[in-house]
Short mmCIF file of C-alpha atoms in Angstrom, two decimals:
data_model
loop_
_atom_site.label_atom_id
_atom_site.label_comp_id
_atom_site.label_asym_id
_atom_site.label_seq_id
_atom_site.Cartn_x
_atom_site.Cartn_y
_atom_site.Cartn_z
CA UNK A 1 -33.82 -50.76 -56.83
CA UNK A 2 -31.93 -47.43 -57.67
CA UNK A 3 -35.31 -45.46 -56.92
CA UNK A 4 -35.60 -47.11 -53.56
CA UNK A 5 -32.04 -46.35 -52.82
CA UNK A 6 -32.66 -42.69 -53.79
CA UNK A 7 -35.73 -42.67 -51.61
CA UNK A 8 -33.79 -43.93 -48.74
CA UNK A 9 -30.96 -41.56 -49.29
CA UNK A 10 -33.31 -38.60 -49.39
CA UNK A 11 -34.97 -39.78 -46.13
CA UNK A 12 -31.62 -40.16 -44.31
CA UNK A 13 -30.70 -36.57 -45.46
CA UNK A 14 -33.99 -35.15 -44.40
CA UNK A 15 -33.82 -37.13 -41.01
CA UNK A 16 -30.32 -35.72 -40.47
CA UNK A 17 -31.47 -32.12 -41.35
CA UNK A 18 -34.30 -32.56 -38.82
CA UNK A 19 -32.03 -33.92 -36.22
CA UNK A 20 -29.65 -30.97 -36.73
CA UNK A 21 -32.47 -28.63 -36.32
CA UNK A 22 -33.71 -30.08 -33.31
CA UNK A 23 -30.30 -30.28 -31.74
CA UNK A 24 -29.75 -26.63 -32.66
CA UNK A 25 -33.00 -25.70 -31.13
CA UNK A 26 -32.20 -27.26 -27.90
CA UNK A 27 -28.56 -25.92 -27.82
CA UNK A 28 -29.09 -23.32 -25.33
CA UNK A 29 -27.55 -22.30 -22.10
CA UNK A 30 -29.29 -23.88 -18.95
CA UNK A 31 -28.96 -21.22 -15.99
CA UNK A 32 -29.69 -21.98 -12.53
CA UNK A 33 -32.78 -20.06 -11.19
CA UNK A 34 -31.45 -17.65 -8.40
CA UNK A 35 -32.93 -15.15 -6.09
CA UNK A 36 -32.64 -11.47 -7.22
CA UNK A 37 -29.59 -9.75 -5.67
CA UNK A 38 -30.13 -7.26 -3.08
CA UNK A 39 -29.14 -3.50 -3.87
CA UNK A 40 -25.84 -2.40 -2.87
CA UNK A 41 -24.85 0.95 -1.59
CA UNK A 42 -22.26 2.52 -3.98
CA UNK A 43 -20.53 5.97 -3.55
CA UNK A 44 -19.93 6.63 -7.15
CA UNK A 45 -18.99 10.14 -6.68
CA UNK A 46 -16.35 9.31 -4.00
CA UNK A 47 -14.99 6.64 -6.44
CA UNK A 48 -14.81 9.24 -9.21
CA UNK A 49 -12.88 11.75 -7.17
CA UNK A 50 -10.55 9.30 -5.70
CA UNK A 51 -9.70 7.56 -9.17
CA UNK A 52 -9.22 10.87 -10.74
CA UNK A 53 -6.82 12.02 -7.94
CA UNK A 54 -5.16 8.59 -7.91
CA UNK A 55 -4.32 9.02 -11.62
CA UNK A 56 -2.41 12.21 -10.76
CA UNK A 57 0.16 10.42 -8.66
CA UNK A 58 2.70 8.93 -11.25
CA UNK A 59 3.35 5.66 -9.75
CA UNK A 60 5.91 4.39 -12.49
CA UNK A 61 8.25 1.67 -11.14
CA UNK A 62 11.67 0.69 -12.49
CA UNK A 63 13.07 -2.90 -12.80
CA UNK A 64 15.89 -1.72 -10.87
CA UNK A 65 14.59 -0.53 -7.32
CA UNK A 66 17.35 1.86 -7.10
CA UNK A 67 15.88 3.80 -9.90
CA UNK A 68 12.40 3.89 -8.65
CA UNK A 69 11.03 7.19 -7.38
CA UNK A 70 9.93 5.93 -3.88
CA UNK A 71 8.67 9.33 -2.92
CA UNK A 72 5.78 8.98 -5.42
CA UNK A 73 4.74 5.65 -3.92
CA UNK A 74 4.81 7.06 -0.34
CA UNK A 75 2.64 9.90 -1.64
CA UNK A 76 0.30 7.15 -3.06
CA UNK A 77 0.15 5.32 0.12
CA UNK A 78 -0.54 8.62 2.11
CA UNK A 79 -3.40 9.26 -0.43
CA UNK A 80 -4.96 5.85 0.21
CA UNK A 81 -4.63 6.49 4.01
CA UNK A 82 -6.49 9.79 3.70
CA UNK A 83 -9.23 8.55 1.35
CA UNK A 84 -9.96 5.37 3.02
CA UNK A 85 -9.53 5.88 6.83
CA UNK A 86 -11.87 3.09 8.02
CA UNK A 87 -10.07 0.48 5.98
CA UNK A 88 -6.71 1.61 7.34
CA UNK A 89 -8.14 1.49 11.03
CA UNK A 90 -9.78 -1.87 10.52
CA UNK A 91 -7.33 -3.93 8.41
CA UNK A 92 -3.74 -4.70 9.53
CA UNK A 93 -1.26 -3.34 6.95
CA UNK A 94 2.35 -4.83 6.20
CA UNK A 95 4.51 -2.95 3.70
CA UNK A 96 6.80 -5.23 1.78
CA UNK A 97 9.75 -4.23 -0.38
CA UNK A 98 8.99 -0.59 0.33
CA UNK A 99 6.12 -0.51 -1.97
CA UNK A 100 3.86 -3.52 -1.98
CA UNK A 101 0.93 -3.07 0.35
CA UNK A 102 -0.45 -6.18 2.18
CA UNK A 103 -3.77 -5.63 3.93
CA UNK A 104 -5.22 -8.28 6.25
CA UNK A 105 -8.95 -8.08 7.27
CA UNK A 106 -9.26 -10.39 10.13
CA UNK A 107 -12.29 -12.89 9.89
CA UNK A 108 -14.49 -14.06 12.58
CA UNK A 109 -13.79 -17.62 12.30
CA UNK A 110 -10.18 -19.27 12.48
CA UNK A 111 -9.16 -22.24 10.44
CA UNK A 112 -10.60 -21.13 7.23
CA UNK A 113 -8.45 -20.29 4.10
CA UNK A 114 -8.59 -16.65 3.40
CA UNK A 115 -9.58 -15.01 0.14
CA UNK A 116 -7.39 -12.32 -1.64
CA UNK A 117 -8.03 -9.50 -3.89
CA UNK A 118 -5.20 -8.34 -6.04
CA UNK A 119 -4.31 -5.14 -7.84
CA UNK A 120 -1.07 -3.21 -8.69
CA UNK A 121 -0.34 0.40 -8.07
CA UNK A 122 2.12 1.03 -10.71
CA UNK A 123 1.42 2.26 -14.33
CA UNK A 124 3.17 2.22 -17.55
CA UNK A 125 4.83 5.44 -18.79
CA UNK A 126 3.67 7.52 -21.76
CA UNK A 127 5.43 6.46 -25.11
CA UNK A 128 7.79 8.89 -26.56
CA UNK A 129 6.31 11.26 -29.11
CA UNK A 130 2.65 10.39 -28.18
CA UNK A 131 1.90 13.02 -25.48
CA UNK A 132 0.23 15.45 -27.91
CA UNK A 133 -2.02 12.74 -29.12
CA UNK A 134 -3.82 12.58 -25.78
CA UNK A 135 -7.14 14.29 -25.49
CA UNK A 136 -6.32 15.37 -21.90
CA UNK A 137 -2.85 15.12 -20.28
CA UNK A 138 -2.40 11.56 -19.24
CA UNK A 139 -1.76 12.24 -15.52
CA UNK A 140 -4.40 15.00 -15.03
CA UNK A 141 -7.24 12.57 -14.18
CA UNK A 142 -9.85 14.56 -16.03
CA UNK A 143 -13.42 13.45 -15.39
CA UNK A 144 -15.55 14.94 -18.13
CA UNK A 145 -18.73 13.43 -16.98
CA UNK A 146 -18.43 10.35 -19.48
CA UNK A 147 -15.12 9.17 -18.91
CA UNK A 148 -12.36 9.44 -16.34
CA UNK A 149 -9.18 9.84 -18.57
CA UNK A 150 -5.49 9.10 -17.79
CA UNK A 151 -2.84 6.41 -17.23
CA UNK A 152 -4.16 3.71 -14.98
CA UNK A 153 -7.94 4.52 -15.58
CA UNK A 154 -8.08 0.84 -17.06
CA UNK A 155 -4.84 -0.57 -15.86
CA UNK A 156 -5.60 -0.73 -12.97
CA UNK A 157 -6.12 2.09 -10.54
CA UNK A 158 -9.84 1.73 -11.40
CA UNK A 159 -9.63 -1.96 -10.08
CA UNK A 160 -7.55 -0.86 -7.09
CA UNK A 161 -9.78 2.12 -6.16
CA UNK A 162 -12.80 -0.29 -6.65
CA UNK A 163 -11.64 -2.81 -4.23
CA UNK A 164 -10.71 -0.06 -1.67
CA UNK A 165 -14.19 1.68 -2.15
CA UNK A 166 -15.94 -1.63 -1.55
CA UNK A 167 -14.16 -2.51 1.59
CA UNK A 168 -14.58 0.98 2.93
CA UNK A 169 -18.35 0.79 2.39
CA UNK A 170 -18.73 -2.63 3.78
CA UNK A 171 -16.91 -1.52 6.89
CA UNK A 172 -19.45 1.63 7.05
CA UNK A 173 -22.19 -0.84 6.83
CA UNK A 174 -20.85 -2.98 9.67
CA UNK A 175 -20.05 -6.00 7.58
CA UNK A 176 -17.54 -8.56 9.12
CA UNK A 177 -16.09 -11.39 7.09
CA UNK A 178 -15.99 -14.91 8.41
CA UNK A 179 -12.73 -15.81 6.41
CA UNK A 180 -9.66 -13.51 6.53
CA UNK A 181 -9.67 -11.20 3.54
CA UNK A 182 -6.36 -10.05 2.03
CA UNK A 183 -5.96 -7.07 -0.25
CA UNK A 184 -2.60 -7.51 -2.09
CA UNK A 185 -1.47 -4.51 -4.10
CA UNK A 186 1.91 -4.87 -5.76
CA UNK A 187 4.05 -1.89 -6.81
CA UNK A 188 6.07 -3.18 -9.97
CA UNK A 189 3.86 -5.41 -11.95
CA UNK A 190 4.26 -3.46 -15.15
CA UNK A 191 8.17 -4.01 -15.22
CA UNK A 192 7.99 -7.67 -15.16
CA UNK A 193 10.44 -8.16 -12.30
CA UNK A 194 10.38 -11.92 -11.72
CA UNK A 195 12.68 -12.07 -8.70
CA UNK A 196 12.32 -11.20 -5.03
CA UNK A 197 12.24 -7.51 -5.95
CA UNK A 198 8.84 -8.18 -7.47
CA UNK A 199 6.09 -7.03 -4.90
CA UNK A 200 3.75 -9.95 -5.61
CA UNK A 201 6.59 -12.55 -5.39
CA UNK A 202 7.53 -10.98 -2.03
CA UNK A 203 4.00 -10.90 -0.73
CA UNK A 204 3.35 -14.65 -1.66
CA UNK A 205 6.61 -15.68 0.01
CA UNK A 206 5.72 -13.67 3.24
CA UNK A 207 2.15 -15.37 3.20
CA UNK A 208 3.73 -18.71 2.64
CA UNK A 209 6.00 -18.15 5.64
CA UNK A 210 2.98 -17.33 7.74
CA UNK A 211 1.47 -20.56 6.79
CA UNK A 212 -1.23 -19.07 4.63
CA UNK A 213 -3.06 -21.02 1.94
CA UNK A 214 -5.51 -19.09 0.04
CA UNK A 215 -9.02 -20.30 -0.89
CA UNK A 216 -9.13 -18.07 -4.00
CA UNK A 217 -7.44 -15.09 -5.61
CA UNK A 218 -9.11 -12.45 -8.00
CA UNK A 219 -6.89 -10.07 -10.06
CA UNK A 220 -7.08 -8.09 -13.33
CA UNK A 221 -7.39 -9.83 -16.81
CA UNK A 222 -10.95 -10.05 -17.87
CA UNK A 223 -13.91 -7.45 -18.37
CA UNK A 224 -17.27 -7.13 -19.46
CA UNK A 225 -17.34 -6.94 -23.09
CA UNK A 226 -20.54 -6.18 -25.14
CA UNK A 227 -20.84 -8.59 -28.01
CA UNK A 228 -23.50 -7.39 -30.69
CA UNK A 229 -23.64 -8.91 -34.01
CA UNK A 230 -27.00 -8.09 -35.73
CA UNK A 231 -29.33 -10.97 -35.95
CA UNK A 232 -26.80 -13.29 -34.31
CA UNK A 233 -25.78 -12.33 -30.71
CA UNK A 234 -26.50 -9.32 -28.35
CA UNK A 235 -24.78 -10.27 -25.06
CA UNK A 236 -22.49 -8.91 -22.39
CA UNK A 237 -19.46 -11.29 -22.16
CA UNK A 238 -17.84 -11.66 -18.89
CA UNK A 239 -14.51 -13.40 -19.53
CA UNK A 240 -13.07 -14.88 -16.58
CA UNK A 241 -9.32 -15.54 -16.97
CA UNK A 242 -8.58 -18.98 -15.80
CA UNK A 243 -5.01 -18.91 -17.04
CA UNK A 244 -2.29 -16.80 -18.57
CA UNK A 245 0.28 -17.43 -21.06
CA UNK A 246 3.86 -17.50 -20.23
CA UNK A 247 6.47 -14.94 -21.69
CA UNK A 248 9.93 -15.09 -23.01
CA UNK A 249 12.28 -12.82 -24.95
CA UNK A 250 14.86 -14.73 -26.74
CA UNK A 251 17.75 -13.12 -28.62
CA UNK A 252 18.99 -14.94 -31.91
CA UNK A 253 22.32 -13.79 -33.16
CA UNK A 254 24.56 -14.74 -36.13
CA UNK A 255 28.18 -13.95 -36.64
CA UNK A 256 30.25 -13.02 -39.78
CA UNK A 257 33.48 -11.52 -40.97
CA UNK A 258 33.06 -7.75 -40.60
CA UNK A 259 35.08 -5.07 -42.42
CA UNK A 260 34.55 -2.09 -44.58
CA UNK A 261 31.15 -1.85 -46.45
CA UNK A 262 33.14 -0.96 -49.85
CA UNK A 263 34.10 -4.67 -50.01
CA UNK A 264 30.80 -6.25 -48.96
CA UNK A 265 30.17 -9.98 -49.61
CA UNK A 266 27.02 -11.09 -51.15
CA UNK A 267 25.60 -11.91 -47.79
CA UNK A 268 26.35 -10.04 -44.54
CA UNK A 269 25.50 -11.11 -41.09
CA UNK A 270 22.13 -9.27 -41.62
CA UNK A 271 21.68 -11.22 -44.79
CA UNK A 272 21.96 -14.53 -42.82
CA UNK A 273 19.82 -13.09 -40.21
CA UNK A 274 17.02 -12.58 -42.79
CA UNK A 275 16.99 -16.25 -43.61
CA UNK A 276 16.77 -17.10 -39.82
CA UNK A 277 13.82 -14.59 -39.43
CA UNK A 278 11.95 -16.16 -42.41
CA UNK A 279 12.58 -19.80 -40.81
CA UNK A 280 11.23 -18.63 -37.53
CA UNK A 281 8.12 -16.72 -39.10
CA UNK A 282 7.35 -19.63 -41.56
CA UNK A 283 7.23 -22.13 -38.61
CA UNK A 284 4.54 -21.04 -36.20
CA UNK A 285 3.44 -23.14 -33.42
CA UNK A 286 0.49 -25.26 -34.14
CA UNK A 287 -3.00 -24.08 -33.17
CA UNK A 288 -4.94 -26.46 -30.69
CA UNK A 289 -8.56 -26.24 -29.41
CA UNK A 290 -8.14 -26.81 -25.66
CA UNK A 291 -10.86 -27.74 -23.24
CA UNK A 292 -10.75 -24.39 -21.93
CA UNK A 293 -11.22 -22.69 -25.42
CA UNK A 294 -13.97 -25.22 -26.31
CA UNK A 295 -15.91 -24.20 -23.08
CA UNK A 296 -15.66 -20.63 -24.32
CA UNK A 297 -16.94 -21.29 -27.82
CA UNK A 298 -19.65 -23.57 -26.25
CA UNK A 299 -20.98 -20.87 -23.93
CA UNK A 300 -21.06 -18.29 -26.71
CA UNK A 301 -22.49 -20.85 -29.18
CA UNK A 302 -25.38 -21.53 -26.75
CA UNK A 303 -26.26 -17.97 -26.72
CA UNK A 304 -26.44 -17.03 -30.48
CA UNK A 305 -29.55 -16.91 -32.50
CA UNK A 306 -31.40 -19.98 -33.82
CA UNK A 307 -30.03 -19.90 -37.43
CA UNK A 308 -26.39 -19.53 -36.02
CA UNK A 309 -26.92 -22.39 -33.73
CA UNK A 310 -27.16 -24.75 -36.62
CA UNK A 311 -23.37 -24.26 -36.95
CA UNK A 312 -22.39 -23.80 -33.31
CA UNK A 313 -24.33 -26.83 -32.01
CA UNK A 314 -21.89 -28.91 -34.08
CA UNK A 315 -18.69 -27.26 -32.83
CA UNK A 316 -17.12 -30.60 -32.05
CA UNK A 317 -17.25 -31.62 -35.58
CA UNK A 318 -15.84 -28.28 -36.69
CA UNK A 319 -12.72 -28.47 -34.49
CA UNK A 320 -10.24 -29.36 -37.27
CA UNK A 321 -11.57 -26.66 -39.67
CA UNK A 322 -11.39 -24.06 -36.77
CA UNK A 323 -7.93 -25.00 -35.79
CA UNK A 324 -6.78 -24.57 -39.25
CA UNK A 325 -8.78 -21.42 -40.22
CA UNK A 326 -8.35 -19.41 -36.96
CA UNK A 327 -4.62 -19.79 -37.23
CA UNK A 328 -4.80 -17.10 -39.90
CA UNK A 329 -6.40 -14.63 -37.76
CA UNK A 330 -3.92 -13.18 -35.24
CA UNK A 331 -6.52 -12.40 -32.36
CA UNK A 332 -7.91 -15.75 -32.56
CA UNK A 333 -4.66 -17.72 -33.14
CA UNK A 334 -3.27 -16.11 -29.83
CA UNK A 335 -5.78 -17.96 -27.92
CA UNK A 336 -5.07 -21.42 -29.65
CA UNK A 337 -1.04 -21.40 -29.72
CA UNK A 338 2.25 -20.00 -28.57
CA UNK A 339 2.76 -16.83 -30.39
CA UNK A 340 5.98 -15.68 -32.14
CA UNK A 341 6.77 -12.07 -32.69
CA UNK A 342 10.11 -10.75 -34.14
CA UNK A 343 10.21 -7.39 -32.39
CA UNK A 344 13.76 -5.92 -32.46
CA UNK A 345 16.86 -6.05 -34.66
CA UNK A 346 20.36 -4.86 -34.48
CA UNK A 347 23.40 -4.91 -36.68
CA UNK A 348 26.12 -2.64 -37.52
CA UNK A 349 26.88 0.54 -35.45
CA UNK A 350 27.49 2.71 -38.51
CA UNK A 351 26.42 2.58 -42.17
CA UNK A 352 29.76 1.98 -43.73
CA UNK A 353 30.58 -0.83 -41.45
CA UNK A 354 29.90 -4.58 -42.03
CA UNK A 355 28.35 -6.11 -38.95
CA UNK A 356 30.29 -8.80 -37.10
CA UNK A 357 27.36 -9.64 -35.06
CA UNK A 358 23.58 -9.30 -36.04
CA UNK A 359 20.84 -10.26 -33.72
CA UNK A 360 16.98 -10.06 -33.27
CA UNK A 361 14.81 -10.35 -30.34
CA UNK A 362 11.76 -12.77 -30.68
CA UNK A 363 8.91 -12.34 -28.17
CA UNK A 364 7.08 -15.42 -27.34
CA UNK A 365 3.76 -15.63 -25.42
CA UNK A 366 3.69 -19.26 -24.33
CA UNK A 367 0.59 -21.47 -24.46
CA UNK A 368 -0.34 -23.52 -21.43
CA UNK A 369 1.12 -26.97 -21.61
CA UNK A 370 4.42 -25.72 -23.11
CA UNK A 371 7.35 -24.25 -21.49
CA UNK A 372 10.26 -21.93 -22.23
CA UNK A 373 12.49 -25.10 -22.83
CA UNK A 374 9.84 -25.90 -25.45
CA UNK A 375 10.27 -22.80 -27.21
CA UNK A 376 14.06 -22.92 -27.36
CA UNK A 377 13.97 -26.49 -28.80
CA UNK A 378 11.46 -25.34 -31.49
CA UNK A 379 13.90 -22.52 -32.51
CA UNK A 380 16.68 -24.82 -32.65
CA UNK A 381 14.46 -27.30 -34.86
CA UNK A 382 13.13 -24.89 -37.33
CA UNK A 383 16.32 -22.57 -37.92
CA UNK A 384 18.21 -24.29 -40.76
CA UNK A 385 21.38 -22.31 -40.24
CA UNK A 386 22.68 -23.96 -37.18
CA UNK A 387 25.59 -21.69 -36.37
CA UNK A 388 23.35 -19.37 -34.41
CA UNK A 389 23.54 -18.16 -30.84
CA UNK A 390 20.43 -18.45 -28.85
CA UNK A 391 20.07 -16.37 -25.56
CA UNK A 392 17.07 -16.41 -23.14
CA UNK A 393 16.65 -13.00 -21.70
CA UNK A 394 15.79 -12.05 -18.32
CA UNK A 395 12.06 -11.65 -17.35
CA UNK A 396 10.77 -14.91 -18.73
CA UNK A 397 8.09 -17.14 -17.08
CA UNK A 398 6.35 -20.37 -17.90
CA UNK A 399 2.40 -20.28 -18.30
CA UNK A 400 0.39 -20.38 -15.35
CA UNK A 401 -1.70 -23.39 -14.19
CA UNK A 402 -5.35 -23.52 -15.38
CA UNK A 403 -7.78 -22.78 -12.70
CA UNK A 404 -10.94 -24.90 -12.40
CA UNK A 405 -14.45 -23.83 -13.50
CA UNK A 406 -16.29 -25.91 -11.09
CA UNK A 407 -14.73 -24.28 -7.98
CA UNK A 408 -16.79 -22.27 -5.27
CA UNK A 409 -15.12 -19.06 -6.40
CA UNK A 410 -15.82 -19.52 -10.23
CA UNK A 411 -19.38 -20.33 -9.40
CA UNK A 412 -19.81 -17.28 -7.27
CA UNK A 413 -18.56 -15.06 -9.79
CA UNK A 414 -20.96 -16.50 -12.32
CA UNK A 415 -23.78 -16.24 -9.99
CA UNK A 416 -22.92 -12.65 -9.13
CA UNK A 417 -22.50 -11.62 -12.89
CA UNK A 418 -25.64 -13.37 -13.93
CA UNK A 419 -27.58 -11.93 -10.97
CA UNK A 420 -26.48 -8.48 -11.78
CA UNK A 421 -27.15 -8.78 -15.48
CA UNK A 422 -29.21 -11.57 -16.91
CA UNK A 423 -28.03 -10.81 -20.37
CA UNK A 424 -24.54 -11.73 -19.38
CA UNK A 425 -22.47 -14.81 -20.64
CA UNK A 426 -19.88 -15.85 -18.26
CA UNK A 427 -17.13 -17.97 -19.85
CA UNK A 428 -13.51 -18.84 -18.88
CA UNK A 429 -10.58 -17.59 -21.25
CA UNK A 430 -6.98 -17.37 -21.67
CA UNK A 431 -5.29 -14.11 -20.64
CA UNK A 432 -2.84 -13.02 -23.32
CA UNK A 433 -0.75 -10.89 -21.13
CA UNK A 434 0.77 -11.25 -17.58
CA UNK A 435 -0.55 -10.44 -14.13
CA UNK A 436 0.66 -10.60 -10.57
CA UNK A 437 -1.91 -13.53 -10.01
CA UNK A 438 0.40 -16.22 -11.38
CA UNK A 439 2.95 -15.61 -8.58
CA UNK A 440 0.45 -17.09 -5.99
CA UNK A 441 0.33 -20.31 -7.55
CA UNK A 442 2.45 -21.86 -4.58
CA UNK A 443 -0.38 -20.75 -2.13
CA UNK A 444 -3.51 -21.07 -4.17
CA UNK A 445 -5.21 -23.24 -6.72
CA UNK A 446 -8.37 -21.11 -7.56
CA UNK A 447 -6.98 -18.01 -9.31
CA UNK A 448 -9.10 -15.98 -11.52
CA UNK A 449 -8.62 -12.85 -13.53
CA UNK A 450 -11.65 -10.53 -13.87
CA UNK A 451 -12.10 -6.74 -13.73
CA UNK A 452 -15.88 -6.16 -13.52
CA UNK A 453 -16.10 -2.93 -15.59
CA UNK A 454 -18.03 -2.81 -18.80
CA UNK A 455 -15.95 -1.58 -21.64
CA UNK A 456 -16.11 -1.97 -25.37
CA UNK A 457 -13.22 -3.40 -27.49
CA UNK A 458 -11.98 0.08 -28.65
CA UNK A 459 -11.57 1.05 -25.08
CA UNK A 460 -9.72 -1.88 -24.01
CA UNK A 461 -7.17 -1.15 -26.90
CA UNK A 462 -6.33 2.04 -25.07
CA UNK A 463 -4.74 0.10 -22.18
CA UNK A 464 -1.02 0.95 -22.23
CA UNK A 465 -1.94 3.26 -25.22
CA UNK A 466 -3.08 6.66 -25.89
CA UNK A 467 -6.35 8.15 -24.40
CA UNK A 468 -6.78 5.45 -21.79
CA UNK A 469 -10.08 6.09 -20.05
CA UNK A 470 -12.74 4.39 -17.96
CA UNK A 471 -16.55 4.87 -18.67
CA UNK A 472 -18.21 6.62 -15.82
CA UNK A 473 -21.46 4.26 -16.59
CA UNK A 474 -19.39 1.28 -15.60
CA UNK A 475 -18.44 2.38 -12.17
CA UNK A 476 -21.58 1.49 -10.16
CA UNK A 477 -21.73 -2.07 -11.33
CA UNK A 478 -17.95 -2.59 -10.74
CA UNK A 479 -18.14 -1.54 -7.12
CA UNK A 480 -21.28 -3.52 -6.51
CA UNK A 481 -19.57 -6.71 -7.97
CA UNK A 482 -16.67 -6.36 -5.47
CA UNK A 483 -18.83 -5.81 -2.48
CA UNK A 484 -20.87 -9.06 -3.50
CA UNK A 485 -17.76 -10.75 -4.22
CA UNK A 486 -16.45 -10.27 -0.78
CA UNK A 487 -19.85 -10.96 0.89
CA UNK A 488 -20.18 -14.30 -0.88
CA UNK A 489 -16.57 -15.60 -0.79
CA UNK A 490 -15.68 -14.68 2.77
CA UNK A 491 -18.38 -16.88 3.99
CA UNK A 492 -17.45 -20.24 5.87
#
């Protein structure tokens, strides 16, 4: 009897192994057969010249409009008129809030929801003390033949000039859209202004007043990222941002009796605050495998080599383990939960004075499905010392809605990416930072974040950092994508 049980057990294990092997072998991505894309005319030399010169114009906004140098933005607007004359002749331009540019390319058919391509004109300043670390001065727009260097090369004058370049070329070729096409270029995205001073907020309000409902929106957020792990995967990952996290800066403060430091108690206000920080950091939000993240993992998992697919084909069984393990890996955890970062602290104004009030700023990037109110409730729950002051600072926003992956827009992006590069893997993902796109939710359900320039991880990290630069090799593909996108999505 025991011998029979052992034989049956071995047979069951063997059958399971065979079943897993077969499942892994069949676990591949099924791509629809499509006709090859027609070549697109792309003037890379004009793009390179124009991006280089655009970087030289220091379009830095301020949260307070009174402190913004409007002459610089007027110079940038004049620059665009000079470099893209057909676009300015063909499209109707409305300037909103002095800096935001709303272009309308009238379609040949009425009654169709328009499409919109977004960008922003402003760039972040250079961090104090880092100027000498740049290979080339950040506002010289140097083109060394391999890269175009400077602030805005990746975020996001490359995107803006790419859109302008594609429309100018389409007009040169005699193309006429069926749907209206809007180009919406904000001027103060980087300062996270969330009221009517925000260019994107004001443009959305303007369109809504005109009765416009957008079919789809594309903005910054994703890129083409080479993924090469020897023996496992060698693909170009086109990440399409279907949602973005919310944002909140929250001040947490404690109070204590002040006085002279020569008569210090065992625990000052800062000492109490240390325990508050420990409570906050020791109680991170839980990680969660969402359908969006599962779809991302599934897409990648179907494109790894056969041995690795023995694991990835069983991803549903691995969800609990992944949720636990990835919680200890910050880049992965950020895709699975609301993140908590204690970023600033203040206490006494002088070394020999006991602080009467000590405070920290905690930055939260809020996961879809949660809200700013949830974050505040979480803080009140996990901080054991209840005599704390909790203040939500200006500039907060809740997470965006999640756009569908079965819309005509997402399918068009996928079709174009795969048609341009058969080695690409197109997958949805969650954008960690903020974009102007979220402000258009009132007039659009299909909002996507994708910048079609191929850059590796090390280059992406230069965004907002030192030596920001765009590979010249990525230009032709980027402009061709925008042209094909407009051709495809502006159809009836």
